[in-house]
Amino acid sequence: MGGLSDQKSNRRGLRRIRASHLHLLLATIVVVAAAIFALHQNQNVFDQKLRSDVLSKASLVRAKLEGSINANIQLVRGLVASIETNPQIEQAEFSELVGSLLTQELQIRHIAAAPDLVVKLIHPIEGNERAVGLDYRTSESQRGAVFQARNSGGLVLAGPVDLVQGGQGFIGRFPVFSRNAMGVREFWGIVSAIVDVEQLYRQSGLLDDDLAIEIAIVGRNAAGGRGERFFGAESVLGDNPVTVDVLLPSGTWQIAARPKGGWDQPIPGRGQLYAWLLAAALLVLGPTFIMGRLMDERQRNIADMRERKLELERLSRRLRLAVQASRIGIWEMDVQNGELIWDDRMNELYGYPQDAGIRNYPFWARRLHPDDKVRAEADFSAAMRETGRYHSDYRLILDDGSIRHVRAIGSVFQDETAPPRIVGVNWDVTEDVERAEALNMAVLLSEARNAELESIRERIEFNALHDSLTGLPNRRYLDETIAEHAKAFAEGREVAAILQIDLDRFKEINDTLGHAAGDAMLVHAANVLRQAVWPTDFVARVGGDEFVVVRRARNAALLSAESLADLAATIIVKLQEPTLYEEHECRIGGSVGIAADTDTIADATRLLVNADIALYRAKRNGRNCFQFFSEELQAEIITTKQIADDIRSGLERGEFVPHYQPQFDAQTFEIIGVEALARWEHPQKGLLGPAYFLKVAEELDVVQEIDSRMLEATVAQLGVWELQGLRVPQASVNVSARRLHNADLLAGLRKMQIEPRRIAFELVESIFLDEHDDRLMAHVDELKSIGIDVEIDDFGTGYASIVSLLKLKPQRLKIDRQLVQPIVGSLAQRQLLGSIIEMGHSLGIQVLAEGVETMEHAHILQRLGCDALQGYALARPMPARELIGFANERRLRKAS
Ligand code: C2E
Ligand code: CA
Ligand code: CA
């Protein structure tokens, strides 16, 4: 927005600049035009004055010329008159006459008289003797002019001509007429007067050095303005000269004149004129410039004002909209007279008609909730009296009985003219209040839920470490205890012995008298063990009918072979004592294998394995006896090595293949997936399960290898089934902890380009024990991101924190069979399972129950809302090729 208005103001600025420049430009043009005009006028006036100056000077010359010539002519006319009265005049008389006339200062060089056109008289004679006797009628050069004078009867002026005597002269020829004896006027002859040109010019001032004008004269032989130039320079004629005519007795001359040096004369006072013009220009342009500036400023101010007005309109429009949209009611009260002004929304809020009617304090007070009334009124009066600021929350009861939560704020203000007023707003906060209440409720609920979760966790944790039937510690607990001991042993702090006890005849009782009897025997055995051991001993149930006693002591002296043998013997004896089960006398027995750190080949971490080996030997030796682990038994370990070698070659030969156990929808019992379980198709020993090879494989660190083969085979198998017309929606594979941590795992998976959601990874709960590291989380997230589902396997056997498991957001929990199996007999176990299922669902996690061994289990799980089932009751693991038949058979059975 800022950029836009900047642009706008820039454009406006440009326009303003142009306007003010235009003013200045116009003013400049006017001023320059005026200056040019003034200079032009000045030039004109000067030119005219110059011309009239030249004219007056030329006129003066003309006057002098005319004067001189007339004076000469008058003189000669006098002579002519004398001759007319005395035609017989002789040279002497002529000379005397002319001599007397020429005394005056005239330019006549000489005068000659030619009676009958032959020169007879001349004065002065000296220097002109040659002219006497010249006959004009025979003189080529004179004849024309002479005849012209005679014929016209008047003076004919010719010249200037080059004179025989040298120099130049004008020649005036006067015809002379005389009266004969009879008184008749007849032509006498010609009198010629020669006027010296130079003298004439000098007399007329033409040759003055200080003559300010340059003159040329045209009209040789008095021929007028069109005649030939005989004085001055040709250039004067072409330079627009001033002309004056010189009037002669027989025609005219024309004087052409110009100032000396031509017309281009410096104009006096020109510099001053420039100075004046400049001053005038500044006087005009300066104020124009300033005025332009002021006008610009004014335009800008007007534009700014308009902009501000628009902005104000925009703002108030927005404010109006905002107030409307916010549903805030506005009120104003005159503090002095209690008059209230409410807007429509206030009325709406308080359930009054929007009639713009008068409102006052009672209108407000009437609506207050009785429980809030006192406080609300107190808040208001406190604001009026003390603080000037009003803030109150209260409830209203409307006419229809509904309750509305209102928040009111306001403040007192006073301006100079009006009495003090309090202005404020009200708005409906009912939703907020309700939401806050709901939130509080939710917090309470979730706290309760957390407590419940915590108790579930504790129970699971206890379950995780204890056997539900006997209440004894379980296998896991035992493993921990042994690990703890191994550490203490390594530090030299303690030694320990392990007694591994296997019940004899248990299976028989179980099979003949039923599970319940079997269970009773197990409880009995547990009690026997509890009583036989020292209080510091550790007793655990580690398998169906297997128990372990751990005795830890500070030194070997407390772990004598005798005392261990005693314990074993006591146990065996006590176990053999008959017990009653529902009036049946039941007898069981037991075999004991013993291993201790005190052995020559002591290895704390291998105690259990060693005791197991000893037990195996004890059983083989016959029932109800015990056996110490020995060197000899050590040899059996070597067997394990053989198994290890065997596994290696088995892997090389590709003898490890998956078998598939179907998984079923708990409601429809349709096959929704399979779990791939590793099997060893041993060339000699036949089909072997993980129980046979997994432990050793782990020691060999080849479980990853097995896992990856199972995955590859399973992915391929999904395709094969598909080709055979069986679509298995999903297959789960087991993934060991090492494999999950393997950095190359994901790259390998990406390369396989597995179709999304077709493969699920089962991660045993124990993987997440102590694993709070984010790397693992990231791995799991990446698995999901490439379309592989994640399931928590054996859920409920470990004590990984439930919260951290749920944080992984697995697609599915697989509840371990340890938790599933007791649900038929135990209400508490059913409830526990129900809670787990509910919790899973509340987080959008599916729940599958493992170890569904009977249809009763299946139906209970169905009722508890479990999503999927897996177990022997529905299907055992089977080779891939058998699955087709299995699925088809089910389909057929269903159809029929
Ligand atoms: P698991 O993942 O909990 O697999 C389920 C085991 O329970 C299987 O034993 C299966 O045959 C058995 N089972 C299925 N239904 C029932 C039932 O109704 N009742 C009883 N009592 N058992 C039932 P299996 O195949 O012997 O596998 C044992 C364990 O070995 C598996 O437990 C799994 O932890 C591990 N395992 C199997 N295959 C692989 C594998 O490819 N890789 C890895 N890392 N572990 C594997
Ligand atoms: Ca599994
Ligand atoms: Ca499992």
Short mmCIF file of N, CA and C in Angstrom, two decimals, residues 346-465:
data_model
loop_
_atom_site.label_atom_id
_atom_site.label_comp_id
_atom_site.label_asym_id
_atom_site.label_seq_id
_atom_site.Cartn_x
_atom_site.Cartn_y
_atom_site.Cartn_z
N MET A 346 -26.13 -3.17 21.78
CA MET A 346 -26.33 -3.20 23.23
C MET A 346 -27.71 -3.74 23.54
N ASN A 347 -28.70 -3.19 22.83
CA ASN A 347 -30.08 -3.63 23.05
C ASN A 347 -30.23 -5.11 22.76
N GLU A 348 -29.61 -5.54 21.67
CA GLU A 348 -29.67 -6.94 21.29
C GLU A 348 -29.09 -7.81 22.40
N LEU A 349 -27.93 -7.34 22.92
CA LEU A 349 -27.22 -8.09 23.97
C LEU A 349 -28.09 -8.23 25.22
N TYR A 350 -28.82 -7.16 25.54
CA TYR A 350 -29.60 -7.16 26.78
C TYR A 350 -31.04 -7.58 26.53
N GLY A 351 -31.34 -7.95 25.27
CA GLY A 351 -32.67 -8.44 24.97
C GLY A 351 -33.73 -7.36 25.01
N TYR A 352 -33.38 -6.15 24.62
CA TYR A 352 -34.37 -5.06 24.50
C TYR A 352 -34.62 -4.79 23.04
N PRO A 353 -35.78 -4.23 22.70
CA PRO A 353 -36.03 -3.89 21.29
C PRO A 353 -35.05 -2.82 20.81
N GLN A 354 -34.74 -2.89 19.54
CA GLN A 354 -33.80 -1.91 18.98
C GLN A 354 -34.60 -0.70 18.52
N ASP A 355 -35.22 0.02 19.49
CA ASP A 355 -36.14 1.10 19.14
C ASP A 355 -35.53 2.46 19.35
N ALA A 356 -34.24 2.50 19.66
CA ALA A 356 -33.56 3.77 19.93
C ALA A 356 -34.19 4.52 21.08
N GLY A 357 -34.96 3.79 21.91
CA GLY A 357 -35.63 4.43 23.05
C GLY A 357 -34.64 4.83 24.13
N ILE A 358 -35.15 5.61 25.08
CA ILE A 358 -34.30 6.06 26.19
C ILE A 358 -33.96 4.87 27.08
N ARG A 359 -32.70 4.78 27.44
CA ARG A 359 -32.29 3.76 28.39
C ARG A 359 -31.70 4.48 29.60
N ASN A 360 -31.92 3.88 30.78
CA ASN A 360 -31.26 4.44 31.96
C ASN A 360 -30.79 3.32 32.87
N TYR A 361 -30.24 3.69 33.96
CA TYR A 361 -29.59 2.73 34.84
C TYR A 361 -30.46 1.50 35.15
N PRO A 362 -31.75 1.72 35.50
CA PRO A 362 -32.60 0.56 35.82
C PRO A 362 -32.68 -0.46 34.68
N PHE A 363 -32.63 0.01 33.42
CA PHE A 363 -32.65 -0.92 32.29
C PHE A 363 -31.52 -1.92 32.41
N TRP A 364 -30.39 -1.40 32.81
CA TRP A 364 -29.19 -2.24 32.93
C TRP A 364 -29.31 -3.15 34.15
N ALA A 365 -29.65 -2.52 35.29
CA ALA A 365 -29.64 -3.25 36.56
C ALA A 365 -30.66 -4.39 36.55
N ARG A 366 -31.79 -4.16 35.83
CA ARG A 366 -32.86 -5.14 35.81
C ARG A 366 -32.41 -6.50 35.26
N ARG A 367 -31.47 -6.46 34.31
CA ARG A 367 -31.06 -7.70 33.64
C ARG A 367 -30.00 -8.47 34.42
N LEU A 368 -29.40 -7.87 35.43
CA LEU A 368 -28.26 -8.51 36.10
C LEU A 368 -28.68 -9.79 36.81
N HIS A 369 -27.82 -10.77 36.73
CA HIS A 369 -28.04 -12.03 37.42
C HIS A 369 -28.01 -11.76 38.92
N PRO A 370 -28.96 -12.28 39.69
CA PRO A 370 -29.03 -11.96 41.13
C PRO A 370 -27.69 -12.23 41.84
N ASP A 371 -27.01 -13.28 41.43
CA ASP A 371 -25.75 -13.60 42.10
C ASP A 371 -24.65 -12.57 41.79
N ASP A 372 -24.79 -11.89 40.66
CA ASP A 372 -23.72 -10.98 40.24
C ASP A 372 -24.08 -9.53 40.48
N LYS A 373 -25.34 -9.29 40.83
CA LYS A 373 -25.88 -7.92 40.84
C LYS A 373 -25.07 -7.00 41.75
N VAL A 374 -24.85 -7.43 42.98
CA VAL A 374 -24.18 -6.56 43.95
C VAL A 374 -22.78 -6.21 43.45
N ARG A 375 -22.07 -7.21 42.99
CA ARG A 375 -20.69 -6.97 42.55
C ARG A 375 -20.65 -6.08 41.31
N ALA A 376 -21.55 -6.36 40.37
CA ALA A 376 -21.55 -5.60 39.12
C ALA A 376 -21.83 -4.12 39.41
N GLU A 377 -22.81 -3.88 40.32
CA GLU A 377 -23.14 -2.48 40.62
C GLU A 377 -21.99 -1.82 41.37
N ALA A 378 -21.35 -2.59 42.25
CA ALA A 378 -20.21 -2.05 42.99
C ALA A 378 -19.08 -1.68 42.03
N ASP A 379 -18.83 -2.58 41.05
CA ASP A 379 -17.78 -2.31 40.06
C ASP A 379 -18.05 -0.99 39.35
N PHE A 380 -19.34 -0.81 39.00
CA PHE A 380 -19.70 0.37 38.23
C PHE A 380 -19.54 1.64 39.06
N SER A 381 -20.07 1.58 40.29
CA SER A 381 -19.99 2.82 41.07
C SER A 381 -18.54 3.13 41.45
N ALA A 382 -17.74 2.08 41.62
CA ALA A 382 -16.32 2.33 41.92
C ALA A 382 -15.67 3.06 40.75
N ALA A 383 -16.03 2.63 39.54
CA ALA A 383 -15.45 3.28 38.36
C ALA A 383 -15.83 4.74 38.32
N MET A 384 -17.10 5.04 38.68
CA MET A 384 -17.59 6.42 38.62
C MET A 384 -16.93 7.28 39.69
N ARG A 385 -16.85 6.70 40.87
CA ARG A 385 -16.39 7.52 41.99
C ARG A 385 -14.86 7.64 42.04
N GLU A 386 -14.19 6.51 41.82
CA GLU A 386 -12.77 6.50 42.15
C GLU A 386 -11.85 6.41 40.94
N THR A 387 -11.98 5.33 40.21
CA THR A 387 -10.90 5.02 39.26
C THR A 387 -11.07 5.70 37.91
N GLY A 388 -12.33 5.90 37.49
CA GLY A 388 -12.53 6.43 36.15
C GLY A 388 -12.38 5.34 35.08
N ARG A 389 -11.94 4.16 35.51
CA ARG A 389 -11.82 3.04 34.55
C ARG A 389 -12.75 1.94 35.00
N TYR A 390 -13.46 1.37 34.05
CA TYR A 390 -14.49 0.42 34.39
C TYR A 390 -14.18 -0.90 33.70
N HIS A 391 -14.19 -1.96 34.50
CA HIS A 391 -13.97 -3.29 33.92
C HIS A 391 -14.74 -4.28 34.77
N SER A 392 -15.65 -5.00 34.17
CA SER A 392 -16.47 -5.90 34.96
C SER A 392 -16.97 -7.06 34.11
N ASP A 393 -17.05 -8.23 34.70
CA ASP A 393 -17.65 -9.39 34.04
C ASP A 393 -18.88 -9.80 34.86
N TYR A 394 -19.98 -10.04 34.20
CA TYR A 394 -21.16 -10.46 34.97
C TYR A 394 -22.11 -11.21 34.05
N ARG A 395 -23.12 -11.77 34.67
CA ARG A 395 -24.09 -12.53 33.87
C ARG A 395 -25.40 -11.75 33.76
N LEU A 396 -26.11 -12.00 32.68
CA LEU A 396 -27.44 -11.41 32.51
C LEU A 396 -28.44 -12.54 32.48
N ILE A 397 -29.63 -12.24 32.93
CA ILE A 397 -30.73 -13.19 32.71
C ILE A 397 -31.71 -12.52 31.79
N LEU A 398 -31.95 -13.12 30.64
CA LEU A 398 -32.86 -12.53 29.67
C LEU A 398 -34.29 -12.97 29.99
N ASP A 399 -35.22 -12.39 29.28
CA ASP A 399 -36.64 -12.68 29.55
C ASP A 399 -36.97 -14.15 29.40
N ASP A 400 -36.29 -14.81 28.44
CA ASP A 400 -36.61 -16.22 28.25
C ASP A 400 -35.86 -17.11 29.24
N GLY A 401 -35.18 -16.50 30.18
CA GLY A 401 -34.51 -17.27 31.23
C GLY A 401 -33.09 -17.67 30.87
N SER A 402 -32.67 -17.42 29.62
CA SER A 402 -31.31 -17.83 29.25
C SER A 402 -30.28 -16.90 29.87
N ILE A 403 -29.10 -17.47 30.07
CA ILE A 403 -28.04 -16.71 30.75
C ILE A 403 -27.00 -16.29 29.73
N ARG A 404 -26.53 -15.07 29.89
CA ARG A 404 -25.52 -14.57 28.96
C ARG A 404 -24.38 -14.00 29.78
N HIS A 405 -23.16 -14.37 29.41
CA HIS A 405 -21.98 -13.79 30.10
C HIS A 405 -21.54 -12.56 29.33
N VAL A 406 -21.35 -11.49 30.08
CA VAL A 406 -21.00 -10.23 29.42
C VAL A 406 -19.72 -9.68 30.03
N ARG A 407 -18.89 -9.12 29.16
CA ARG A 407 -17.73 -8.40 29.66
C ARG A 407 -17.93 -6.93 29.31
N ALA A 408 -17.75 -6.08 30.33
CA ALA A 408 -17.97 -4.66 30.10
C ALA A 408 -16.70 -3.90 30.44
N ILE A 409 -16.33 -2.98 29.57
CA ILE A 409 -15.25 -2.07 29.94
C ILE A 409 -15.65 -0.66 29.55
N GLY A 410 -15.07 0.29 30.19
CA GLY A 410 -15.41 1.66 29.87
C GLY A 410 -14.46 2.59 30.58
N SER A 411 -14.53 3.88 30.22
CA SER A 411 -13.74 4.83 30.98
C SER A 411 -14.42 6.19 30.93
N VAL A 412 -14.19 6.95 31.99
CA VAL A 412 -14.81 8.27 32.10
C VAL A 412 -13.98 9.23 31.28
N PHE A 413 -14.66 10.12 30.56
CA PHE A 413 -13.88 11.16 29.91
C PHE A 413 -14.64 12.47 29.96
N GLN A 414 -13.89 13.51 29.87
CA GLN A 414 -14.49 14.83 29.98
C GLN A 414 -13.85 15.72 28.93
N ASP A 415 -14.68 16.35 28.10
CA ASP A 415 -14.07 17.37 27.24
C ASP A 415 -14.52 18.73 27.72
N GLU A 416 -14.01 19.81 27.10
CA GLU A 416 -14.22 21.14 27.67
C GLU A 416 -15.69 21.55 27.71
N THR A 417 -16.43 21.08 26.68
CA THR A 417 -17.77 21.64 26.55
C THR A 417 -18.84 20.85 27.31
N ALA A 418 -18.68 19.51 27.32
CA ALA A 418 -19.79 18.71 27.83
C ALA A 418 -19.54 18.25 29.27
N PRO A 419 -20.62 17.87 29.98
CA PRO A 419 -20.44 17.29 31.32
C PRO A 419 -19.74 15.94 31.21
N PRO A 420 -19.14 15.44 32.30
CA PRO A 420 -18.39 14.18 32.23
C PRO A 420 -19.30 13.04 31.79
N ARG A 421 -18.70 12.14 30.99
CA ARG A 421 -19.45 11.00 30.46
C ARG A 421 -18.60 9.76 30.65
N ILE A 422 -19.29 8.66 30.74
CA ILE A 422 -18.55 7.40 30.74
C ILE A 422 -18.95 6.65 29.48
N VAL A 423 -17.94 6.22 28.72
CA VAL A 423 -18.17 5.54 27.46
C VAL A 423 -17.59 4.14 27.56
N GLY A 424 -18.32 3.18 27.04
CA GLY A 424 -17.79 1.83 27.17
C GLY A 424 -18.38 0.88 26.16
N VAL A 425 -17.93 -0.35 26.25
CA VAL A 425 -18.42 -1.39 25.36
C VAL A 425 -18.79 -2.63 26.17
N ASN A 426 -19.71 -3.41 25.62
CA ASN A 426 -20.11 -4.68 26.21
C ASN A 426 -19.98 -5.72 25.14
N TRP A 427 -19.52 -6.91 25.48
CA TRP A 427 -19.64 -7.98 24.50
C TRP A 427 -19.92 -9.31 25.17
N ASP A 428 -20.43 -10.21 24.32
CA ASP A 428 -20.90 -11.49 24.81
C ASP A 428 -19.72 -12.43 24.92
N VAL A 429 -19.41 -12.88 26.14
CA VAL A 429 -18.29 -13.81 26.31
C VAL A 429 -18.80 -15.19 26.72
N THR A 430 -20.10 -15.41 26.48
CA THR A 430 -20.68 -16.70 26.90
C THR A 430 -19.88 -17.88 26.36
N GLU A 431 -19.56 -17.79 25.04
CA GLU A 431 -18.84 -18.91 24.43
C GLU A 431 -17.49 -19.11 25.08
N ASP A 432 -16.79 -17.99 25.32
CA ASP A 432 -15.46 -18.09 25.94
C ASP A 432 -15.56 -18.76 27.29
N VAL A 433 -16.54 -18.30 28.07
CA VAL A 433 -16.68 -18.84 29.41
C VAL A 433 -16.99 -20.32 29.34
N GLU A 434 -17.91 -20.65 28.40
CA GLU A 434 -18.27 -22.07 28.29
C GLU A 434 -17.08 -22.89 27.84
N ARG A 435 -16.31 -22.31 26.91
CA ARG A 435 -15.14 -23.04 26.42
C ARG A 435 -14.14 -23.25 27.55
N ALA A 436 -13.96 -22.20 28.36
CA ALA A 436 -13.00 -22.31 29.46
C ALA A 436 -13.46 -23.39 30.43
N GLU A 437 -14.79 -23.42 30.67
CA GLU A 437 -15.29 -24.45 31.58
C GLU A 437 -15.07 -25.84 30.99
N ALA A 438 -15.35 -25.94 29.67
CA ALA A 438 -15.16 -27.24 29.02
C ALA A 438 -13.69 -27.65 29.10
N LEU A 439 -12.83 -26.64 28.96
CA LEU A 439 -11.39 -26.91 28.99
C LEU A 439 -10.97 -27.43 30.36
N ASN A 440 -11.49 -26.77 31.38
CA ASN A 440 -11.18 -27.21 32.75
C ASN A 440 -11.62 -28.65 32.94
N MET A 441 -12.82 -28.92 32.40
CA MET A 441 -13.35 -30.26 32.53
C MET A 441 -12.42 -31.24 31.83
N ALA A 442 -11.99 -30.85 30.64
CA ALA A 442 -11.13 -31.73 29.85
C ALA A 442 -9.82 -31.98 30.59
N VAL A 443 -9.31 -30.92 31.24
CA VAL A 443 -8.05 -31.07 31.98
C VAL A 443 -8.24 -32.09 33.09
N LEU A 444 -9.37 -31.93 33.81
CA LEU A 444 -9.64 -32.86 34.91
C LEU A 444 -9.72 -34.30 34.37
N LEU A 445 -10.47 -34.42 33.25
CA LEU A 445 -10.64 -35.75 32.67
C LEU A 445 -9.31 -36.35 32.27
N SER A 446 -8.49 -35.48 31.65
CA SER A 446 -7.24 -36.04 31.14
C SER A 446 -6.31 -36.38 32.31
N GLU A 447 -6.45 -35.61 33.41
CA GLU A 447 -5.65 -35.97 34.58
C GLU A 447 -6.08 -37.35 35.10
N ALA A 448 -7.41 -37.51 35.09
CA ALA A 448 -7.92 -38.79 35.56
C ALA A 448 -7.43 -39.91 34.63
N ARG A 449 -7.44 -39.57 33.35
CA ARG A 449 -7.03 -40.55 32.36
C ARG A 449 -5.56 -40.89 32.51
N ASN A 450 -4.76 -39.84 32.80
CA ASN A 450 -3.33 -40.07 33.01
C ASN A 450 -3.11 -40.99 34.20
N ALA A 451 -3.92 -40.74 35.24
CA ALA A 451 -3.77 -41.58 36.42
C ALA A 451 -4.09 -43.02 36.05
N GLU A 452 -5.14 -43.14 35.21
CA GLU A 452 -5.53 -44.49 34.80
C GLU A 452 -4.42 -45.13 33.99
N LEU A 453 -3.89 -44.32 33.06
CA LEU A 453 -2.79 -44.81 32.23
C LEU A 453 -1.63 -45.26 33.10
N GLU A 454 -1.37 -44.42 34.11
CA GLU A 454 -0.25 -44.71 35.00
C GLU A 454 -0.48 -46.06 35.69
N SER A 455 -1.74 -46.27 36.12
CA SER A 455 -1.98 -47.53 36.82
C SER A 455 -1.90 -48.71 35.84
N ILE A 456 -2.37 -48.45 34.59
CA ILE A 456 -2.21 -49.51 33.59
C ILE A 456 -0.73 -49.82 33.42
N ARG A 457 0.04 -48.73 33.36
CA ARG A 457 1.47 -48.89 33.14
C ARG A 457 2.10 -49.71 34.27
N GLU A 458 1.66 -49.33 35.48
CA GLU A 458 2.23 -50.05 36.63
C GLU A 458 1.87 -51.53 36.57
N ARG A 459 0.60 -51.77 36.19
CA ARG A 459 0.19 -53.17 36.12
C ARG A 459 0.93 -53.89 35.02
N ILE A 460 1.08 -53.19 33.92
CA ILE A 460 1.80 -53.83 32.82
C ILE A 460 3.24 -54.08 33.24
N GLU A 461 3.77 -53.08 33.94
CA GLU A 461 5.16 -53.20 34.37
C GLU A 461 5.31 -54.40 35.31
N PHE A 462 4.33 -54.48 36.22
CA PHE A 462 4.37 -55.61 37.14
C PHE A 462 4.22 -56.90 36.35
N ASN A 463 3.23 -56.89 35.45
CA ASN A 463 3.03 -58.06 34.60
C ASN A 463 4.28 -58.39 33.82
N ALA A 464 4.93 -57.31 33.41
CA ALA A 464 6.11 -57.51 32.59
C ALA A 464 7.18 -58.26 33.36
N LEU A 465 7.19 -58.04 34.62
CA LEU A 465 8.25 -58.66 35.42
C LEU A 465 7.76 -59.86 36.22
#
